Structures are given as structure tokens and as C-alpha cells.
Amino acid sequence: MTDPRPAPRTTSLRDRHEALGASFTDFGGWEMPVRYTSDLAEHHAVRRAAGLFDISHMAEFEVDGPDAGSFLDYALAGRLSDIADDRAKYSLVLDERGGIIDDVIVYRRGAHSFLVVANAGNRDAVRAALRRRAGGRDVDVADHTDAVALVAVQGPIAAEVLGAASEISGYSTPLADLRYYRMSHARFTPEGGAAVDIDLGRTGYTGEDGFEVFVPWDQAPALWDALLRAGEPLGLVPAGLAARDTLRLEAGMPLYGHELGLDVLPAQAGLARAVAADKDDFVGKDGVAAPLEDDAPVLVGLVSEGRRAGRAGYEVFDGDERVGVITSGALSPTLGHPIAMALVSPRVAAPGAALTIDVRGTRIPATVTALPFYTRPVHQRNAK
């Protein structure tokens, strides 16, 4: 019998990953590097120096036209028309009931031009939603996912790594002046090759300082080589999805398919701030305007002692009563104890509440705590 599932896609960096000894996993329909050496080593490298990530599986949509700003105000939960050029904003794509189709980062490139970056596994759903909602407006939605690669440098020395890459020049905003959730434009000139335009966003998904570099698909290998060459003497290492997941969990950042989904309203996930409820109209407005049901689970952090961690799908109890489920969990490499995010009954969601997690038949005590679990040191946050 023929397997009806399509083969996982690979990025233009596949050869680089293989040469570095990566092991791979399927993620959102893409075969992506999960680790190169060890999860812990890559995690700690990002916290202490920097990691280089291939995130080319993310989806990129160009939204252009005179109605681009007002269209995004209607199509997404946030107010995108009021962000300035070369700034970015976190937002949500909601369905009509207020459920989350995806979370996205939107960059404004110009008066009538925006870039929407979505999760790899939700590419088709986001593209369909945007195009369907564009009907009757003077706007064009183009899917550039197959033309654009995305490489991320994350960690306290991320700016130093980029600055050491002599192949990158002509920053429209110098890295030293580029604030969080801003974009700069530059030129990348590979060895023996012609210069190409690249864009650099300063956002991040690890809780550290970080940059995402948008580069033409076929130029990503040369960029990867240039960044590794510049960064390895400073402590940069290639890092895979396993490290990225523990880093984002420590930073309390939700992941679609775990903390976010069609059955989760923004307020349940602590994302009410991403909804501009005072807009005249947007898809999902009626759903998010209604008060949450009394028993609607809400997202919390849980911390435990010992070494056994709750994992996604493990149940959470208050005494003998099941009150929720773990959405993500791990033994925190940075903090040294188990952490988890969970959707639990609002009745037990207050920080300090004592609960238990069923870890393969053993009840592990856990305490509700505010998110995030980890924030980078103040001197690093004030560095830019």
C-alpha cells in the first residue's frame, strides 16, 4: 500500500546539518535538526553565549497594497495599522469563535507593505484565512515561504556574532541602535558571490537577545557558514529544536499545538493583551468579547522539586480531583528543577496553589507559579 503522507520537506541547509552530525525529527511537515551534540550543551550555549538555529520552516507571507493595514486590522486580533515602519508586533489569527488558528509576528516594511511570519505547521491554514479575509480589499497576499530562508542567532552575544560577520554590511539601523521588535536591512556578500539584500528582526523565542535573518533561500548555506565562522570563536554553536523547546519553555512562551489551538481562547492562554478589543471589527471579535465560562481552563506555570518532570498530556490533580493537563514540561536545564505549563481550572490557578502531577502513575507535588520561569539578567536586558 502506498503511504499517502507527503514526504517531509527539507530546508536549503540540510547538507550543513548532516555535515555537523545532526539528528532529525519531523516538525510541521519538515525534517528539521533536533540536536547536533546534546540537548543540554546546546541549551546552555544559548543561555551563556549564542546558538545558531535553522528556522527556515517558518512561513512568510507578504501583504501589500493600499488596504494592507486596515486588512490586517480585520484579519488579525491586534491593531497592525498603527505600528511604524520597520517595527514588529506579536499577533494572533483567530477563527470566528475566537479560537487560535496561529500566533504570528508581523513586521511593517513600509506604508502599504507588511510581512507576516507564521508557524510551519499552520502555513496552509494561515494562508487560506488571510486570502479569504482579503476579499473585496485592495491588497495582495503572497506566500514567500519557498523563497525565503530564516536563520536565527540567539543568546547574550548574538549581536557580537553578527557584528563579527564581515560578509554582512550596510545595516539600515546599526545593531547597537536596533531595539527589541525592530527590523534592520543589510547586505550579505558571500565569499566569491554577489551581494543580496537581507532583513534582520530582533525578536527571539528563547528568552535571550536574538536576531532572525531573512535571506534568499539559495543563499542560506553561505550565510550559515559565515555566521558559524564568525561566531564559533566567541562560543556560538549550532542548536536544534530540542534546545529551542526547553529554552522557550523556560521563557514561558506558548507553542502552537501545546498551549495554543483552536479550542483555546486568547484570554485562557494569557494573551488577552494581543487582542485589540476596541477595534470596530475583526474576525473572532464576538468570540473573544464573550466572558470566559466559569470552568474554562487557563494557562499557568508549575514548578516541582526533584528530577522527574511532567510532560505534555500528563494530568494535573487537586487532591483526587483532576483539574487540568500539562501542555509542555521538562527538567529545566537552567533552573535545575522540573517546570511545566498547564491548562488548569481557574479555581486552582492562583500562584502558590499546591497541586500534583501524575507522572506515570506517581503523584509529584507541584506549585502554581507566575510565568515566565526564566528572565535574562537585568544587565543584559538593559544592554540595548
CSV table of C-alpha atoms in Angstrom, one decimal, residues 35-372:
chain,number,residue,atom,x,y,z
A,35,ARG,CA,20.2,18.3,18.0
A,36,TYR,CA,23.8,18.3,16.9
A,37,THR,CA,25.6,17.2,20.0
A,38,SER,CA,23.5,17.2,23.2
A,39,ASP,CA,20.3,19.0,24.1
A,40,LEU,CA,21.9,20.3,27.4
A,41,ALA,CA,25.1,21.6,25.7
A,42,GLU,CA,23.1,23.5,23.1
A,43,HIS,CA,20.7,24.9,25.7
A,44,HIS,CA,23.4,26.1,27.9
A,45,ALA,CA,25.3,27.6,25.0
A,46,VAL,CA,22.3,29.8,24.1
A,47,ARG,CA,22.0,31.0,27.7
A,48,ARG,CA,25.7,31.7,28.1
A,49,ALA,CA,26.9,32.7,24.6
A,50,ALA,CA,24.8,32.0,21.5
A,51,GLY,CA,23.1,29.4,19.3
A,52,LEU,CA,22.6,29.3,15.6
A,53,PHE,CA,19.2,27.9,14.5
A,54,ASP,CA,17.7,27.0,11.2
A,55,ILE,CA,14.1,28.1,11.3
A,56,SER,CA,13.5,28.1,7.5
A,57,HIS,CA,10.4,26.0,8.0
A,58,MET,CA,8.6,29.1,9.3
A,59,ALA,CA,6.0,30.5,6.8
A,60,GLU,CA,6.4,34.0,5.4
A,61,PHE,CA,3.5,36.0,3.8
A,62,GLU,CA,3.9,39.4,2.1
A,63,VAL,CA,0.9,41.6,2.4
A,64,ASP,CA,0.9,44.5,0.1
A,65,GLY,CA,-1.5,47.1,-1.1
A,66,PRO,CA,-3.3,50.4,-0.2
A,67,ASP,CA,-5.6,48.4,2.2
A,68,ALA,CA,-2.8,46.3,3.8
A,69,GLY,CA,-3.0,48.0,7.2
A,70,SER,CA,-6.8,48.0,7.5
A,71,PHE,CA,-6.9,44.5,6.1
A,72,LEU,CA,-4.6,43.2,8.8
A,73,ASP,CA,-6.6,45.0,11.5
A,74,TYR,CA,-9.6,43.0,10.3
A,75,ALA,CA,-7.8,39.7,9.7
A,76,LEU,CA,-5.7,39.5,12.9
A,77,ALA,CA,-6.5,40.1,16.6
A,78,GLY,CA,-4.1,43.1,17.0
A,79,ARG,CA,-4.0,46.6,15.6
A,80,LEU,CA,-1.3,46.4,13.0
A,81,SER,CA,-2.1,49.6,11.1
A,82,ASP,CA,-0.6,51.7,13.8
A,83,ILE,CA,2.9,50.2,14.0
A,84,ALA,CA,5.7,52.2,12.5
A,85,ASP,CA,7.9,51.2,9.6
A,86,ASP,CA,10.5,48.5,10.5
A,87,ARG,CA,8.7,47.6,13.7
A,88,ALA,CA,7.2,44.3,14.6
A,89,LYS,CA,4.2,43.1,16.6
A,90,TYR,CA,3.1,39.8,18.0
A,91,SER,CA,-0.5,38.9,17.0
A,92,LEU,CA,-3.0,36.1,16.6
A,93,VAL,CA,-5.0,34.7,13.7
A,94,LEU,CA,-8.4,33.8,15.2
A,95,ASP,CA,-11.3,31.9,13.8
A,96,GLU,CA,-14.9,33.2,14.0
A,97,ARG,CA,-15.3,31.8,17.5
A,98,GLY,CA,-12.2,33.3,18.9
A,99,GLY,CA,-10.1,30.1,18.8
A,100,ILE,CA,-6.5,30.5,17.8
A,101,ILE,CA,-5.6,29.4,14.2
A,102,ASP,CA,-2.0,30.5,14.8
A,103,ASP,CA,0.2,33.1,16.5
A,104,VAL,CA,2.3,35.3,14.2
A,105,ILE,CA,4.8,38.1,14.2
A,106,VAL,CA,4.0,41.0,11.8
A,107,TYR,CA,6.7,43.3,10.5
A,108,ARG,CA,5.8,46.6,8.8
A,109,ARG,CA,8.1,47.2,5.8
A,110,GLY,CA,6.5,50.4,4.5
A,111,ALA,CA,3.3,52.4,4.2
A,112,HIS,CA,1.5,49.6,2.4
A,113,SER,CA,3.7,46.6,3.0
A,114,PHE,CA,3.8,44.0,5.8
A,115,LEU,CA,5.5,40.7,6.4
A,116,VAL,CA,3.5,38.0,8.4
A,117,VAL,CA,5.6,35.2,9.9
A,118,ALA,CA,3.6,32.1,10.8
A,119,ASN,CA,4.3,28.6,12.2
A,120,ALA,CA,5.4,26.0,9.8
A,121,GLY,CA,2.6,23.6,10.5
A,122,ASN,CA,-0.1,26.3,10.1
A,123,ARG,CA,1.1,27.6,6.8
A,124,ASP,CA,-1.9,26.4,4.8
A,125,ALA,CA,-4.4,27.5,7.4
A,126,VAL,CA,-2.9,31.0,7.8
A,127,ARG,CA,-2.6,31.5,4.0
A,128,ALA,CA,-6.2,30.4,3.5
A,129,ALA,CA,-7.5,32.6,6.3
A,130,LEU,CA,-5.6,35.7,5.0
A,131,ARG,CA,-6.7,35.2,1.4
A,132,ARG,CA,-10.3,34.5,2.3
A,133,ARG,CA,-10.4,37.6,4.5
A,134,ALA,CA,-8.8,39.8,1.8
A,135,GLY,CA,-11.8,39.5,-0.4
A,136,GLY,CA,-13.0,43.0,-1.7
A,137,ARG,CA,-9.9,44.8,-0.5
A,138,ASP,CA,-7.1,46.4,-2.4
A,139,VAL,CA,-4.5,44.1,-1.0
A,140,ASP,CA,-2.3,41.1,-2.2
A,141,VAL,CA,-1.3,38.2,0.0
A,142,ALA,CA,1.7,36.3,-1.4
A,143,ASP,CA,3.2,33.2,0.1
A,144,HIS,CA,7.0,33.6,0.0
A,145,THR,CA,7.8,30.6,2.2
A,146,ASP,CA,9.6,28.7,-0.6
A,147,ALA,CA,11.8,31.7,-1.5
A,148,VAL,CA,12.9,32.9,1.9
A,149,ALA,CA,15.1,31.1,4.4
A,150,LEU,CA,15.3,32.1,8.1
A,151,VAL,CA,18.3,31.7,10.3
A,152,ALA,CA,18.3,32.8,13.9
A,153,VAL,CA,21.2,33.8,16.2
A,154,GLN,CA,20.0,33.7,19.9
A,155,GLY,CA,22.0,34.4,23.0
A,156,PRO,CA,23.6,37.2,25.0
A,157,ILE,CA,26.4,37.6,22.4
A,158,ALA,CA,24.1,37.4,19.4
A,159,ALA,CA,24.8,41.0,18.4
A,160,GLU,CA,28.5,40.4,18.7
A,161,VAL,CA,28.3,37.3,16.5
A,162,LEU,CA,26.5,39.3,13.7
A,163,GLY,CA,28.9,42.2,14.1
A,164,ALA,CA,31.9,39.8,13.6
A,165,ALA,CA,30.4,38.5,10.3
A,166,SER,CA,32.3,40.7,7.8
A,167,GLU,CA,30.1,39.5,5.0
A,168,ILE,CA,27.1,41.5,6.4
A,169,SER,CA,27.3,45.2,5.9
A,170,GLY,CA,25.3,48.3,5.3
A,171,TYR,CA,22.8,48.0,8.2
A,172,SER,CA,19.9,50.5,7.8
A,173,THR,CA,19.9,50.6,11.6
A,174,PRO,CA,23.1,49.7,13.3
A,175,LEU,CA,22.8,46.7,15.6
A,176,ALA,CA,23.7,48.8,18.6
A,177,ASP,CA,20.7,51.0,18.0
A,178,LEU,CA,18.3,48.3,17.0
A,179,ARG,CA,15.7,47.9,19.8
A,180,TYR,CA,13.5,44.9,20.6
A,181,TYR,CA,10.9,44.1,18.0
A,182,ARG,CA,12.5,46.2,15.3
A,183,MET,CA,13.9,45.4,11.9
A,184,SER,CA,17.1,46.4,10.1
A,185,HIS,CA,18.0,45.9,6.5
A,186,ALA,CA,21.5,45.0,5.3
A,187,ARG,CA,23.6,43.4,2.5
A,188,PHE,CA,25.1,39.9,2.6
A,189,THR,CA,28.1,39.3,0.3
A,190,PRO,CA,29.1,35.7,0.4
A,191,GLU,CA,32.7,34.8,-0.4
A,192,GLY,CA,33.1,34.9,-4.2
A,193,GLY,CA,29.5,35.7,-4.7
A,194,ALA,CA,27.2,38.7,-5.4
A,195,ALA,CA,25.6,40.7,-2.7
A,196,VAL,CA,22.0,40.1,-1.7
A,197,ASP,CA,19.5,42.0,0.4
A,198,ILE,CA,18.7,40.6,3.8
A,199,ASP,CA,16.4,41.6,6.7
A,200,LEU,CA,17.1,41.2,10.4
A,201,GLY,CA,14.4,41.2,13.0
A,202,ARG,CA,15.3,41.5,16.7
A,203,THR,CA,12.7,39.3,18.4
A,204,GLY,CA,13.5,35.8,19.6
A,205,TYR,CA,11.9,32.8,21.0
A,206,THR,CA,14.4,31.7,23.7
A,207,GLY,CA,14.2,34.4,26.3
A,208,GLU,CA,17.6,35.8,25.2
A,209,ASP,CA,18.6,38.6,22.9
A,210,GLY,CA,18.3,37.4,19.4
A,211,PHE,CA,18.0,38.1,15.7
A,212,GLU,CA,16.2,36.4,12.9
A,213,VAL,CA,17.8,36.8,9.5
A,214,PHE,CA,15.6,36.6,6.4
A,215,VAL,CA,17.8,35.6,3.4
A,216,PRO,CA,17.0,34.3,-0.1
A,217,TRP,CA,16.6,30.5,0.0
A,218,ASP,CA,19.6,29.6,-2.0
A,219,GLN,CA,21.9,32.0,0.0
A,220,ALA,CA,21.1,30.5,3.4
A,221,PRO,CA,24.0,28.0,3.3
A,222,ALA,CA,26.6,30.7,2.6
A,223,LEU,CA,25.0,32.8,5.4
A,224,TRP,CA,25.1,29.9,7.8
A,225,ASP,CA,28.8,29.3,7.1
A,226,ALA,CA,29.6,33.0,7.5
A,227,LEU,CA,27.8,33.1,10.9
A,228,LEU,CA,29.4,29.9,12.2
A,229,ARG,CA,32.8,31.1,11.1
A,230,ALA,CA,32.4,34.4,12.8
A,231,GLY,CA,30.7,33.1,15.9
A,232,GLU,CA,32.4,29.9,16.8
A,233,PRO,CA,35.5,31.6,18.3
A,234,LEU,CA,33.0,33.6,20.5
A,235,GLY,CA,31.1,30.5,21.7
A,236,LEU,CA,28.4,30.2,19.1
A,237,VAL,CA,27.2,26.6,18.4
A,238,PRO,CA,24.5,25.2,16.1
A,239,ALA,CA,21.4,24.4,18.1
A,240,GLY,CA,18.4,22.2,17.3
A,241,LEU,CA,14.7,22.0,18.1
A,242,ALA,CA,15.2,20.2,21.4
A,243,ALA,CA,17.2,23.1,22.9
A,244,ARG,CA,14.8,25.6,21.4
A,245,ASP,CA,11.9,23.9,23.1
A,246,THR,CA,13.4,23.9,26.6
A,247,LEU,CA,14.6,27.5,26.1
A,248,ARG,CA,11.1,28.7,25.1
A,249,LEU,CA,9.5,26.7,27.9
A,250,GLU,CA,11.8,28.4,30.5
A,251,ALA,CA,10.8,31.8,28.9
A,252,GLY,CA,7.1,30.9,29.3
A,253,MET,CA,6.4,31.3,25.6
A,254,PRO,CA,3.4,29.3,24.2
A,255,LEU,CA,3.8,26.9,21.4
A,256,TYR,CA,1.0,26.2,18.9
A,257,GLY,CA,-0.3,22.6,19.4
A,258,HIS,CA,0.6,22.7,23.0
A,259,GLU,CA,-0.5,25.9,24.8
A,260,LEU,CA,-2.4,27.3,21.7
A,261,GLY,CA,-5.0,25.8,19.5
A,262,LEU,CA,-8.5,26.2,18.0
A,263,ASP,CA,-10.1,25.2,21.3
A,264,VAL,CA,-8.1,27.8,23.3
A,265,LEU,CA,-9.3,31.5,23.5
A,266,PRO,CA,-6.6,34.2,23.9
A,267,ALA,CA,-7.6,35.0,27.4
A,268,GLN,CA,-7.2,31.4,28.5
A,269,ALA,CA,-3.6,31.5,27.3
A,270,GLY,CA,-2.8,34.8,29.0
A,271,LEU,CA,-2.8,36.5,25.6
A,272,ALA,CA,-5.7,39.0,26.0
A,273,ARG,CA,-3.1,41.8,25.6
A,274,ALA,CA,-2.6,40.6,22.0
A,275,VAL,CA,-6.3,41.4,21.2
A,276,ALA,CA,-7.3,45.0,20.3
A,277,ALA,CA,-10.9,44.5,21.5
A,278,ASP,CA,-11.7,48.2,20.8
A,279,LYS,CA,-11.4,47.7,17.0
A,280,ASP,CA,-14.6,48.2,15.1
A,281,ASP,CA,-14.5,44.7,13.6
A,282,PHE,CA,-12.1,41.8,13.3
A,283,VAL,CA,-12.5,38.1,12.8
A,284,GLY,CA,-13.2,36.5,16.1
A,285,LYS,CA,-14.3,39.7,17.9
A,286,ASP,CA,-17.6,38.2,19.1
A,287,GLY,CA,-15.9,35.1,20.4
A,288,VAL,CA,-13.3,37.0,22.5
A,289,ALA,CA,-15.8,39.6,23.7
A,290,ALA,CA,-17.9,37.0,25.5
A,291,PRO,CA,-16.8,36.3,29.1
A,292,LEU,CA,-14.9,33.0,29.7
A,293,GLU,CA,-17.1,30.2,31.0
A,294,ASP,CA,-16.6,29.7,34.7
A,295,ASP,CA,-14.8,26.4,34.3
A,296,ALA,CA,-12.7,27.4,31.2
A,297,PRO,CA,-9.1,26.2,31.9
A,298,VAL,CA,-6.4,28.8,32.0
A,299,LEU,CA,-2.7,28.6,31.4
A,300,VAL,CA,-0.4,28.5,34.4
A,301,GLY,CA,3.2,27.6,35.3
A,302,LEU,CA,4.0,24.7,37.6
A,303,VAL,CA,7.3,24.1,39.4
A,304,SER,CA,8.3,20.9,41.2
A,305,GLU,CA,11.2,19.5,43.2
A,306,GLY,CA,13.3,16.5,42.3
A,307,ARG,CA,14.2,15.4,38.8
A,308,ARG,CA,11.0,13.9,37.4
A,309,ALA,CA,9.2,16.2,35.1
A,310,GLY,CA,5.6,16.3,33.8
A,311,ARG,CA,5.3,16.0,30.1
A,312,ALA,CA,2.6,17.2,27.6
A,313,GLY,CA,-0.6,15.2,28.2
A,314,TYR,CA,0.1,14.3,31.9
A,315,GLU,CA,-2.8,15.0,34.2
A,316,VAL,CA,-2.9,17.6,37.0
A,317,PHE,CA,-4.8,17.0,40.2
A,318,ASP,CA,-6.1,18.9,43.2
A,319,GLY,CA,-6.3,16.1,45.8
A,320,ASP,CA,-8.2,13.4,44.0
A,321,GLU,CA,-9.9,15.7,41.5
A,322,ARG,CA,-8.5,16.0,38.0
A,323,VAL,CA,-8.2,19.8,37.4
A,324,GLY,CA,-6.1,20.1,34.2
A,325,VAL,CA,-3.4,18.8,31.9
A,326,ILE,CA,0.2,19.6,31.2
A,327,THR,CA,0.8,21.3,27.8
A,328,SER,CA,4.6,21.4,28.0
A,329,GLY,CA,7.1,20.2,30.6
A,330,ALA,CA,10.7,19.4,31.1
A,331,LEU,CA,13.5,19.3,33.7
A,332,SER,CA,14.8,22.9,33.3
A,333,PRO,CA,18.4,22.9,32.3
A,334,THR,CA,18.9,26.4,33.6
A,335,LEU,CA,17.0,26.2,36.8
A,336,GLY,CA,17.7,22.6,37.7
A,337,HIS,CA,14.2,21.6,38.7
A,338,PRO,CA,11.1,20.5,36.8
A,339,ILE,CA,8.9,23.1,35.2
A,340,ALA,CA,5.7,22.9,33.2
A,341,MET,CA,2.9,24.8,31.6
A,342,ALA,CA,-0.6,23.5,32.1
A,343,LEU,CA,-4.2,24.4,31.4
A,344,VAL,CA,-6.0,24.1,34.7
A,345,SER,CA,-9.3,25.0,36.3
A,346,PRO,CA,-9.4,28.7,37.2
A,347,ARG,CA,-10.3,27.6,40.7
A,348,VAL,CA,-6.7,26.3,41.3
A,349,ALA,CA,-4.8,28.8,39.1
A,350,ALA,CA,-3.6,31.3,41.7
A,351,PRO,CA,0.1,31.4,42.3
A,352,GLY,CA,1.0,29.3,45.3
A,353,ALA,CA,-1.7,26.7,44.8
A,354,ALA,CA,-0.5,23.2,45.7
A,355,LEU,CA,-1.3,20.5,43.1
A,356,THR,CA,0.1,17.2,41.9
A,357,ILE,CA,1.1,15.9,38.5
A,358,ASP,CA,0.5,12.3,37.6
A,359,VAL,CA,4.0,11.2,36.3
A,360,ARG,CA,3.5,7.7,35.0
A,361,GLY,CA,1.4,6.6,38.0
A,362,THR,CA,3.3,8.6,40.6
A,363,ARG,CA,1.8,11.9,42.0
A,364,ILE,CA,4.5,14.6,42.0
A,365,PRO,CA,3.8,17.7,44.1
A,366,ALA,CA,3.8,20.9,42.1
A,367,THR,CA,3.1,24.5,42.9
A,368,VAL,CA,1.4,27.1,40.6
A,369,THR,CA,3.7,29.9,39.7
A,370,ALA,CA,3.6,33.0,37.5
A,371,LEU,CA,5.2,32.9,34.0
A,372,PRO,CA,7.9,33.1,32.8
